[in-house]
Coordinates of C-alpha atoms and ligand atoms in Angstrom, one line a residue:
X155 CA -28.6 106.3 -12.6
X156 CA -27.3 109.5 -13.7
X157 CA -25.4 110.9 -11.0
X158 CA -22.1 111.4 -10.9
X159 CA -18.7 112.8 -9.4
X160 CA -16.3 115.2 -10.8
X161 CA -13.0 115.4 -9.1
X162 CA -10.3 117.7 -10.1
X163 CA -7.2 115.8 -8.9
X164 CA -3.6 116.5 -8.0
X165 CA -4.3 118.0 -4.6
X166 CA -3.1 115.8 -1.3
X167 CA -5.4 115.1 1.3
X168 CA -5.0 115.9 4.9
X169 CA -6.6 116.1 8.1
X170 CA -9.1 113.9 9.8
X171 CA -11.9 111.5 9.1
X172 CA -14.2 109.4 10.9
X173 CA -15.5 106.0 9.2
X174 CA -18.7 105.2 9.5
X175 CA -20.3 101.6 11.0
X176 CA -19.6 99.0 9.1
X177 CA -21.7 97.8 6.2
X178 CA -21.3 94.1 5.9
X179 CA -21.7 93.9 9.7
X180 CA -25.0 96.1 9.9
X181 CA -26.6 94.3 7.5
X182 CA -26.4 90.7 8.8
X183 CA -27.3 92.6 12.6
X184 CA -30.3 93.4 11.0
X185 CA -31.1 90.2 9.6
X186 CA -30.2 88.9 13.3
X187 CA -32.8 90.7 14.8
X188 CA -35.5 88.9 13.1
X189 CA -34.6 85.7 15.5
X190 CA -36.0 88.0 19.0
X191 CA -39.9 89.3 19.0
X192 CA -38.4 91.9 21.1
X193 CA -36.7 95.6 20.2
X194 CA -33.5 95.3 19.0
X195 CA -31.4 98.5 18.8
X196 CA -28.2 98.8 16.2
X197 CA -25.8 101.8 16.6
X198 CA -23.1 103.3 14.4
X199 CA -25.6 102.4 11.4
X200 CA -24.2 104.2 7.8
X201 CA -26.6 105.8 5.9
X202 CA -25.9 103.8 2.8
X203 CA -28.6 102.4 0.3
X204 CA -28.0 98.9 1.2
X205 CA -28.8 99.1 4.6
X206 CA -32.1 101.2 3.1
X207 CA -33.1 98.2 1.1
X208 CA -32.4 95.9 4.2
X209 CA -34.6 98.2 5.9
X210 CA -37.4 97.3 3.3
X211 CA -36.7 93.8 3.0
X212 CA -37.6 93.6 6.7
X213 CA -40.3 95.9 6.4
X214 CA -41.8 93.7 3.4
X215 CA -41.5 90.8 6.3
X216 CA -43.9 92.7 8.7
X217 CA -41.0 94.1 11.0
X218 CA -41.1 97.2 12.3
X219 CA -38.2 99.8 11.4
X220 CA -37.3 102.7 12.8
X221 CA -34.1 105.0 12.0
X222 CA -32.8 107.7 12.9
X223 CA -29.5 108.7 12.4
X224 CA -27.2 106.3 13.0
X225 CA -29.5 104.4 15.5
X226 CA -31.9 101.7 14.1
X227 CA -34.8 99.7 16.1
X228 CA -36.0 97.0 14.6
X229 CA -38.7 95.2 16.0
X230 CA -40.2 91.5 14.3
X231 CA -42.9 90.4 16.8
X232 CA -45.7 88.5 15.4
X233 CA -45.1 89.5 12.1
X234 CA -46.5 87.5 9.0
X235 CA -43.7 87.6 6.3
X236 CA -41.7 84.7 5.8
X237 CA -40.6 86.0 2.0
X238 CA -37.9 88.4 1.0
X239 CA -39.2 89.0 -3.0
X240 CA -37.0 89.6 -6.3
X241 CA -37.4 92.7 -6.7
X242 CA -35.3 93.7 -3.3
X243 CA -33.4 91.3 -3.5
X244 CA -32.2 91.8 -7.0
X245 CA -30.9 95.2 -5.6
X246 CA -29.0 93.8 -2.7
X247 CA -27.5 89.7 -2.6
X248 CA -27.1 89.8 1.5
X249 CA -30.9 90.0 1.3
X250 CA -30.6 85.9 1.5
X251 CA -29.4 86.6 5.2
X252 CA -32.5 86.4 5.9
X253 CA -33.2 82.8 5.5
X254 CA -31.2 81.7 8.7
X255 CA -33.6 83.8 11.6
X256 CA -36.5 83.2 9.3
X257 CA -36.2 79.0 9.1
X258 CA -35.0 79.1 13.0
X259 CA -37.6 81.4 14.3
X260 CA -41.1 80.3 11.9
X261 CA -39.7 77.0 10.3
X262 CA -39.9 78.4 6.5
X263 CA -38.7 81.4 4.3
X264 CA -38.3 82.0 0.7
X265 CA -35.9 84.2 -0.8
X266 CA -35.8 85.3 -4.4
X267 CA -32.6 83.6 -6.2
X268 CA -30.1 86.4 -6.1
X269 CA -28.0 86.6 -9.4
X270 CA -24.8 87.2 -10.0
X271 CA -23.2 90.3 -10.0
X272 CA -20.6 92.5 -11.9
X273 CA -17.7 90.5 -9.7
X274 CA -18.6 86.9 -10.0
X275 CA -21.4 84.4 -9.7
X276 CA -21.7 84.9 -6.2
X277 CA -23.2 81.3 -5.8
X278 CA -25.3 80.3 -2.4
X279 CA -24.4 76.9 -2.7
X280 CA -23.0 76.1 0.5
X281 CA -25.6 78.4 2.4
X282 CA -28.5 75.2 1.0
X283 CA -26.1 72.5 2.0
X284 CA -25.6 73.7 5.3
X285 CA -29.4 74.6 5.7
X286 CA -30.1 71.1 4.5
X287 CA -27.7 69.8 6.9
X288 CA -29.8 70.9 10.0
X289 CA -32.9 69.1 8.2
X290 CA -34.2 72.0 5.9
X291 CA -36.3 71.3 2.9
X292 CA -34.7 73.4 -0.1
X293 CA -36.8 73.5 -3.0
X294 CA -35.7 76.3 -6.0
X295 CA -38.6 76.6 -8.2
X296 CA -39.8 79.9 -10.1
X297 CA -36.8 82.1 -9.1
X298 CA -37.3 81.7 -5.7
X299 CA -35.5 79.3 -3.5
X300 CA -38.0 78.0 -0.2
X301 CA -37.0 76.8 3.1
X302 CA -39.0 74.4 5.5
X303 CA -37.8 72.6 8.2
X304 CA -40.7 71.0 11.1
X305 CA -37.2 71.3 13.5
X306 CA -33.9 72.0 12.7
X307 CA -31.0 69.6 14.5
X308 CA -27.6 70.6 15.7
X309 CA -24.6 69.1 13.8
X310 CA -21.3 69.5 12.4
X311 CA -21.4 71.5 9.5
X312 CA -17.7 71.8 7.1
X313 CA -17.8 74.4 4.5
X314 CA -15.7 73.9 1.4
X315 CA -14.8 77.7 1.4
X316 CA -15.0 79.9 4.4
X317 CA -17.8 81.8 2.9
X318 CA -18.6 85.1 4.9
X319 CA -21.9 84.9 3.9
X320 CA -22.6 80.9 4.6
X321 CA -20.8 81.0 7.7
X322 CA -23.3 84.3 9.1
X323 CA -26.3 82.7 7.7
X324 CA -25.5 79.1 9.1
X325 CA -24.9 80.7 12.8
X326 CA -28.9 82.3 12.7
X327 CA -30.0 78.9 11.0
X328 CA -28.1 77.1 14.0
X329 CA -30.1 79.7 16.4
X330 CA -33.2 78.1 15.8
X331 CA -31.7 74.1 16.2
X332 CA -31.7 71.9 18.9
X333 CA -28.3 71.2 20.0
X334 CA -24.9 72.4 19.2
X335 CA -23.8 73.2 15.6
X336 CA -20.0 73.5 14.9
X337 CA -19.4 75.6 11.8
X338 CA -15.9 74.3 10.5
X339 CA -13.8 76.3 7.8
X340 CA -15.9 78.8 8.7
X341 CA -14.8 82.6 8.0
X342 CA -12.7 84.7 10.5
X343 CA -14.0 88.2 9.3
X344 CA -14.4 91.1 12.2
X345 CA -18.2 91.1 10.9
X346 CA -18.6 87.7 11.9
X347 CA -17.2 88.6 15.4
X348 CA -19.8 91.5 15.7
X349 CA -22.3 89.0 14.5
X350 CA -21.3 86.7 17.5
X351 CA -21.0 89.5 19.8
X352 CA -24.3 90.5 19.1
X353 CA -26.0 87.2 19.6
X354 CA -24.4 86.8 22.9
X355 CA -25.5 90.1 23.8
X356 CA -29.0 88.3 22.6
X357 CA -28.3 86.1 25.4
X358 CA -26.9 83.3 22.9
X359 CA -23.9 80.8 23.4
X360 CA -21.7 81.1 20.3
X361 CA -18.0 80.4 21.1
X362 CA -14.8 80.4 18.2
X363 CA -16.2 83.5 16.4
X364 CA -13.3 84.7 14.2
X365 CA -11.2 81.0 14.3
X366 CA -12.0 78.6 11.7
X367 CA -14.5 76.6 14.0
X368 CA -17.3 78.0 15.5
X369 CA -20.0 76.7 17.6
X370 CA -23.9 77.9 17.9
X371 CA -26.0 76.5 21.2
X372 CA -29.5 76.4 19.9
X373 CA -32.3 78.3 21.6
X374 CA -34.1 81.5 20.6
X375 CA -33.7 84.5 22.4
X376 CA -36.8 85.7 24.2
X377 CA -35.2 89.7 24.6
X378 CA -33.7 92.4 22.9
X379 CA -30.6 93.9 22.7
X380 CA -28.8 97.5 22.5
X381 CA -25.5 97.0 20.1
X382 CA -23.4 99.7 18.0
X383 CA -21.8 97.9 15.1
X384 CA -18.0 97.9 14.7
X385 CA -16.4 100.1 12.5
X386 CA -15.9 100.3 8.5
X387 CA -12.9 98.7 7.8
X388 CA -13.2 98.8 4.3
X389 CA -14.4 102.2 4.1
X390 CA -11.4 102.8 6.2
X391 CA -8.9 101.4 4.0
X392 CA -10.2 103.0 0.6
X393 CA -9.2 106.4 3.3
X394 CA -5.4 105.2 3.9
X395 CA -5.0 104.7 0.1
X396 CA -6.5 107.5 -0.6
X397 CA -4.0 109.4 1.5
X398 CA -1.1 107.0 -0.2
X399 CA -2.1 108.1 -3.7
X400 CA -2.8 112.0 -3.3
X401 CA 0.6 111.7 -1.0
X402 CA -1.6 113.3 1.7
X403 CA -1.3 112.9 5.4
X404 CA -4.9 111.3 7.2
X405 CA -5.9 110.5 10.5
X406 CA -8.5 107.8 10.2
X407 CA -10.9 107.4 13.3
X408 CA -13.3 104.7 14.2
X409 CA -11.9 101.5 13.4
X410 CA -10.0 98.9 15.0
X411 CA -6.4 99.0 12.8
X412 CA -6.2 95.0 13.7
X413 CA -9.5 94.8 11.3
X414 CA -7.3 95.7 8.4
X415 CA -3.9 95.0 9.6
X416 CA -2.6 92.9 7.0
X417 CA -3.6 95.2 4.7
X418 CA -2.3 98.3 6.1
X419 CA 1.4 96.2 6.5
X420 CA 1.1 95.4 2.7
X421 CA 0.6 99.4 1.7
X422 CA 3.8 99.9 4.9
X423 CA 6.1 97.5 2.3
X424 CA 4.8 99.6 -1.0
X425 CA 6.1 102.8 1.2
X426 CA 3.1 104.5 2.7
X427 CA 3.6 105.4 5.9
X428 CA 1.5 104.1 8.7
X429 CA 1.2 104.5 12.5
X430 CA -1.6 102.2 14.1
X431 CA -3.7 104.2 16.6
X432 CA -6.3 103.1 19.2
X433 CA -9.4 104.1 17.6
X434 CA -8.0 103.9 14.3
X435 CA -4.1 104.5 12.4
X436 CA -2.5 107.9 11.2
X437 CA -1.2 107.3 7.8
X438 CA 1.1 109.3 5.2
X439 CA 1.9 109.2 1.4
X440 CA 5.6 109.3 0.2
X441 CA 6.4 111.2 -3.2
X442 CA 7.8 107.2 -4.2
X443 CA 6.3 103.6 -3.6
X444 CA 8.0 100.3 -4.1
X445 CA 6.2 97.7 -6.6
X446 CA 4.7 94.8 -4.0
X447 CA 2.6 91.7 -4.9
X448 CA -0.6 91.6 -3.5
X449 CA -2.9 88.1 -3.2
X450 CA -6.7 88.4 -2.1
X451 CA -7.6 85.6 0.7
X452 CA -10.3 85.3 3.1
X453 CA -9.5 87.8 6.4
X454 CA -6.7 87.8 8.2
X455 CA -5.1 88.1 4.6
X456 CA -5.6 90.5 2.3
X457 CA -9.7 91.8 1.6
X458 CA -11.1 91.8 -1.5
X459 CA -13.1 94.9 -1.0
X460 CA -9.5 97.0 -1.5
X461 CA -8.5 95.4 -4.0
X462 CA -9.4 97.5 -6.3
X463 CA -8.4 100.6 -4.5
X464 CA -4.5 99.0 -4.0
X465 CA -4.2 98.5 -8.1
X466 CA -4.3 102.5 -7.9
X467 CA -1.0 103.0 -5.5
X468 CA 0.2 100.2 -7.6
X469 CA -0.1 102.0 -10.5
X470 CA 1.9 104.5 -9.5
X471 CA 4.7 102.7 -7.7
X472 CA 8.1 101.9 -9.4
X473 CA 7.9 98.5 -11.1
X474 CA 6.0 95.7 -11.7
X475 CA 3.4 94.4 -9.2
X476 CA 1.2 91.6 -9.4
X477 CA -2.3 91.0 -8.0
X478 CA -4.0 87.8 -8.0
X479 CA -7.8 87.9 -7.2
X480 CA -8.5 84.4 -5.2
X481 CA -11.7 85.3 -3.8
X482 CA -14.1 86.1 -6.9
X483 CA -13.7 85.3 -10.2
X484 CA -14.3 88.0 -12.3
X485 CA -13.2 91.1 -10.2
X486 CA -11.2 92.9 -12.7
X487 CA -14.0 94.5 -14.9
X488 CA -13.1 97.7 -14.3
X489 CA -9.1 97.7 -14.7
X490 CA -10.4 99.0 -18.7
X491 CA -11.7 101.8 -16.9
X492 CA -8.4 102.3 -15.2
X493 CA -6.2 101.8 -18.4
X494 CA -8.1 104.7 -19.8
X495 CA -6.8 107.3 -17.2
X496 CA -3.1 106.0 -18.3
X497 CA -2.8 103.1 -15.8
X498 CA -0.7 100.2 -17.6
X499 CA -2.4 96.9 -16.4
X500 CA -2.6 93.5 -18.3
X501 CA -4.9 90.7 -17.0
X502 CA -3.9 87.5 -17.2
X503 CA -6.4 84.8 -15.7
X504 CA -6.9 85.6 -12.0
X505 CA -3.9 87.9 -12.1
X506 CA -3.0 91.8 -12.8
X507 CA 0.3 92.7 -13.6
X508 CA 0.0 96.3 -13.4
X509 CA 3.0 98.5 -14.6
X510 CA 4.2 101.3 -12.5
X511 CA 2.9 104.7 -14.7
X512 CA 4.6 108.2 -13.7
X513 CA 1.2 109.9 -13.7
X514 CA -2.5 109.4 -14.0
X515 CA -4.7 111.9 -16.5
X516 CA -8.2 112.6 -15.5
X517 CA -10.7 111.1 -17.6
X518 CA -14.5 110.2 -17.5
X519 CA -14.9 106.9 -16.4
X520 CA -17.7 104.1 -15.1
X521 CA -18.1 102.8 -11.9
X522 CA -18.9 99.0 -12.3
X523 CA -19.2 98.2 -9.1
X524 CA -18.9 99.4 -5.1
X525 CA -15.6 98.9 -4.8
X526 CA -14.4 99.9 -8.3
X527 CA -16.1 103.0 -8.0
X528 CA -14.1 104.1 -5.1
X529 CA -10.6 103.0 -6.7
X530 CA -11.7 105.5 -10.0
X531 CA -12.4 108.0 -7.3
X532 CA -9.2 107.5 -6.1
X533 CA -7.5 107.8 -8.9
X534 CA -9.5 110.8 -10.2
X535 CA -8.2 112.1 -6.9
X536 CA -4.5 111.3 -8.0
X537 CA -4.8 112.0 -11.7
X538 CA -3.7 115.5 -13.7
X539 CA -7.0 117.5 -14.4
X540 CA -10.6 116.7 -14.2
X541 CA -12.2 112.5 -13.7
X542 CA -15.9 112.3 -13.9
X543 CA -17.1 109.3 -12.6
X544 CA -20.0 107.8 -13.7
X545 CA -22.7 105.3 -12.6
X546 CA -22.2 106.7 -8.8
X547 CA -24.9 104.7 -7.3
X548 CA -22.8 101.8 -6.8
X549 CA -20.9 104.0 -4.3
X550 CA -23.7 104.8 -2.6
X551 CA -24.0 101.6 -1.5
X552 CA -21.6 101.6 0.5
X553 CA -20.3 104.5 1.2
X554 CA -21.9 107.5 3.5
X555 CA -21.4 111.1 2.7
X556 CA -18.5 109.8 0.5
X557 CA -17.5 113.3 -1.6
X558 CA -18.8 115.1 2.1
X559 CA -15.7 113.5 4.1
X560 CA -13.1 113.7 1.1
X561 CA -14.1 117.5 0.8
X562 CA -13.3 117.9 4.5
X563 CA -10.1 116.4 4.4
X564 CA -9.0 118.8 1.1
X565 CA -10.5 116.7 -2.1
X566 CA -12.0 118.8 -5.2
X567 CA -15.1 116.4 -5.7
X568 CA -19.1 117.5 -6.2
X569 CA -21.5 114.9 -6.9
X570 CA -24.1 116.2 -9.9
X571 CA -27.2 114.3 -10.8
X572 CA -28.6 112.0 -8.9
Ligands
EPZ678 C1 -19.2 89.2 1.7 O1 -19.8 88.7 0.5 C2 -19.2 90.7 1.5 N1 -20.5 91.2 1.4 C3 -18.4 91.1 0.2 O2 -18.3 92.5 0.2 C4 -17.0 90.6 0.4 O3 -16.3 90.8 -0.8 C5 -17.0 89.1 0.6 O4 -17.8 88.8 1.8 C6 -15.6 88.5 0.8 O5 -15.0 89.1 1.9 C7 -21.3 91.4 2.5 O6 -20.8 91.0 3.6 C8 -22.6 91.9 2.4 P1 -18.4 85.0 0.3 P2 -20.2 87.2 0.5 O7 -19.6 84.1 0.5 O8 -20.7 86.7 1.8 C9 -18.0 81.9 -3.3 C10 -18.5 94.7 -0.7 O9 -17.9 95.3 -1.6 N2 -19.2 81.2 -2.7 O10 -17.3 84.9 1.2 O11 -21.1 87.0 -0.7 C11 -18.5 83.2 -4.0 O12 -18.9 82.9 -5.3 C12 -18.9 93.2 -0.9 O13 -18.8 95.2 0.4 C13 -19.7 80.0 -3.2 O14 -19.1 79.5 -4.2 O15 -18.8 86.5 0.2 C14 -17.3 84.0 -4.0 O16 -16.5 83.7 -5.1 C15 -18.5 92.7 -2.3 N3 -20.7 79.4 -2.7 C16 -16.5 83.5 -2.7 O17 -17.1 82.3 -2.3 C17 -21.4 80.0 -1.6 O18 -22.4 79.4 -1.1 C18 -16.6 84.5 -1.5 O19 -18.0 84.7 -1.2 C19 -21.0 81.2 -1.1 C20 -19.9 81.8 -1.7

């Protein structure tokens, strides 16, 4: 994994840039297809890894794939696999999306146990209860976890966190049952309303997608569908704070602005200038920012996924700000990594208190993870002289053409190694 980026910073961004589909709302669209034997086309698909080892995890399963571009059709007629092995799914965790349209559409799957990760345990716990809850069979033996169910029944379902991933593998699951299944405390994220949108467009009743109750009419869909995936919000925010801490000017296209709304109001009250736009927002970096406080929640509040890249305007806003990670336990590994470019950030518990720092010196540095590698890009970006980040392959998960599109907008970055 020796490929990295070096960035000489100091130099604001401007101009325009388009995000690309979004990530966490492909992948599950993919996984959704495997409930129809007919063609499913997916537009606005990034070319990211992830959605590459998606792509083989359904291959492994017998569907056909086919991509090109940004247009993917997948097609799972009568196709034989029924089990998503380690070795996939090691690489990628969403991998066990696929056990929702494989127990509705063939009665059984097996997944390989996904294990943690560099941001938490990332436990499936509520994905078994809620399979077991339509009358799956869950047995975890030999680091693989197997599903069977002779018929799955529609219920209510309550989840004890509104887990993105629980609540998007519970509506496929519920695909496949006979009856209605209400999903309550289920999560509100704009992927799980391209989810929904997507099965209806599979000729599926789901109602309440994006409230905290939502409701699956069982029945498999007999035809395909032709759907473009929503835009990256995510990718889109790590854009507007890159902007914020070059104090650059970007137009960011592609994304509904109420997908990240709250966020975008939290970098407005640290100073950065926003303007929301139709197909996405304009925003614009101010030479100072105000210290703000900043708590993670499930969607509408603030994402997780920028957290990371908000402790960098943080860092270089006057005063003390404090995060507080509430949605994964150990999402702070790579604050160390940030400390060593001259942030001033002290973590206590689930909280950062990170110290406003008059500048930022480049460094070389180690992406731990997606996210955190695009906050060390962004504070290369920001930083006096030259940040080489390491370990770039966790970007590539999950973002396309990454150094391409911060190039075009003014950025020093090259990408060496692979
Ligand atoms: C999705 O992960 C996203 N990934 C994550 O994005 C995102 O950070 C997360 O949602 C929260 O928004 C994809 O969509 C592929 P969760 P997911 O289930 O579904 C606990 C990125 O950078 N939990 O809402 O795994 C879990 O441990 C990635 O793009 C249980 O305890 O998130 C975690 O602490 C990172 N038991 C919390 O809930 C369960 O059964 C949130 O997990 C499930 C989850």
């Amino acid at each position: 994994m020796g490929g990295r980026f070096v960035i000489r910073g100091g130099r604001p961004l401007s101009g325009k840039v388009r995000v690309s589909g979004a990530k966490n709302s492909v992948l599950k669209l993919m996984a959704a297809s495997l409930l129809t034997p007919k063609e499913c086309v997916i537009r606005n698909v990034p070319r990211i890894t992830d959605v590459e080892t998606m792509a083989e995890v359904l291959r492994h399963l017998g569907a056909e794939v086919d991509w090109q571009g940004p247009v993917m059709r997948i097609r799972s007629g009568e196709f034989e696999g029924r089990r998503a092995p380690y070795h996939l799914v090691r690489r990628m965790r969403a991998s066990i999306l696929v056990l929702g349209p494989l127990v509705a559409r063939f009665g059984e799957a097996a997944v390989a146990i996904p294990g943690g990760c560099n941001i938490g345990a990332r436990k499936i716990d509520l994905h078994l209860k809620g399979l077991q809850m339509l009358g799956a069979e869950v047995i975890t033996e030999h680091g693989y976890i197997r599903v069977r169910a002779r018929r799955l029944r529609g219920r209510d379902i309550y989840l004890d966190f509104p887990s993105v991933g629980a609540t998007e593998n519970l509506m496929l699951a519920a695909v496949g049952a006979e009856g209605i299944t209400r999903i309550e405390n289920a999560a509100r994220e704009p992927e799980i309303q391209d989810l929904a949108d997507f099965l209806r467009s599979l000729g599926v009743e789901v109602r309440g997608a994006g409230t905290p109750l939502v409701e699956v009419e069982g029945g498999l869909p007999g035809k395909g569908t032709d759907h473009a995936a929503i835009g990256d919000r995510i990718e889109a925010g790590t854009f507007a704070l890159a902007a914020a801490v070059t104090r650059g000017e970007l137009e960011v296209e592609g994304v509904n602005p109420l997908h990240l709304r709250l966020a975008l109001e939290k970098m407005a009250e640290a100073g950065v200038e926003v303007e929301e736009r139709e197909d996405g927002f304009r925003v614009r970096g101010n030479e100072r920012y105000r210290a703000v406080d900043v708590a993670t929640l499930p969607f509408p509040g603030f994402p997780t996924d920028l957290q990371p890249q908000m402790m960098v305007l943080l860092s270089l806003a006057e005063g003390v700000s404090v995060i507080t990670e509430n949605v994964f336990e150990s999402r702070f590994m790579f604050v160390g990594e940030l400390n060593r470019m001259g942030c001033d950030i002290e973590i206590k518990g689930q909280h950062a208190v990170v110290r406003g720092v008059g500048r930022l010196s480049g460094a070389e540095v180690c992406a731990t993870d997606l996210r955190a590698g695009a906050a060390l890009v962004l504070a290369g970006l920001a930083a006096e002289g030259v940040t080489e980040v390491l370990d770039i392959h966790h970007v590539d998960r999950g973002y396309e053409s990454f150094e391409e599109k911060l190039r075009s907008v003014g950025a020093e970055i090259s990408r060496v190694g692979t």
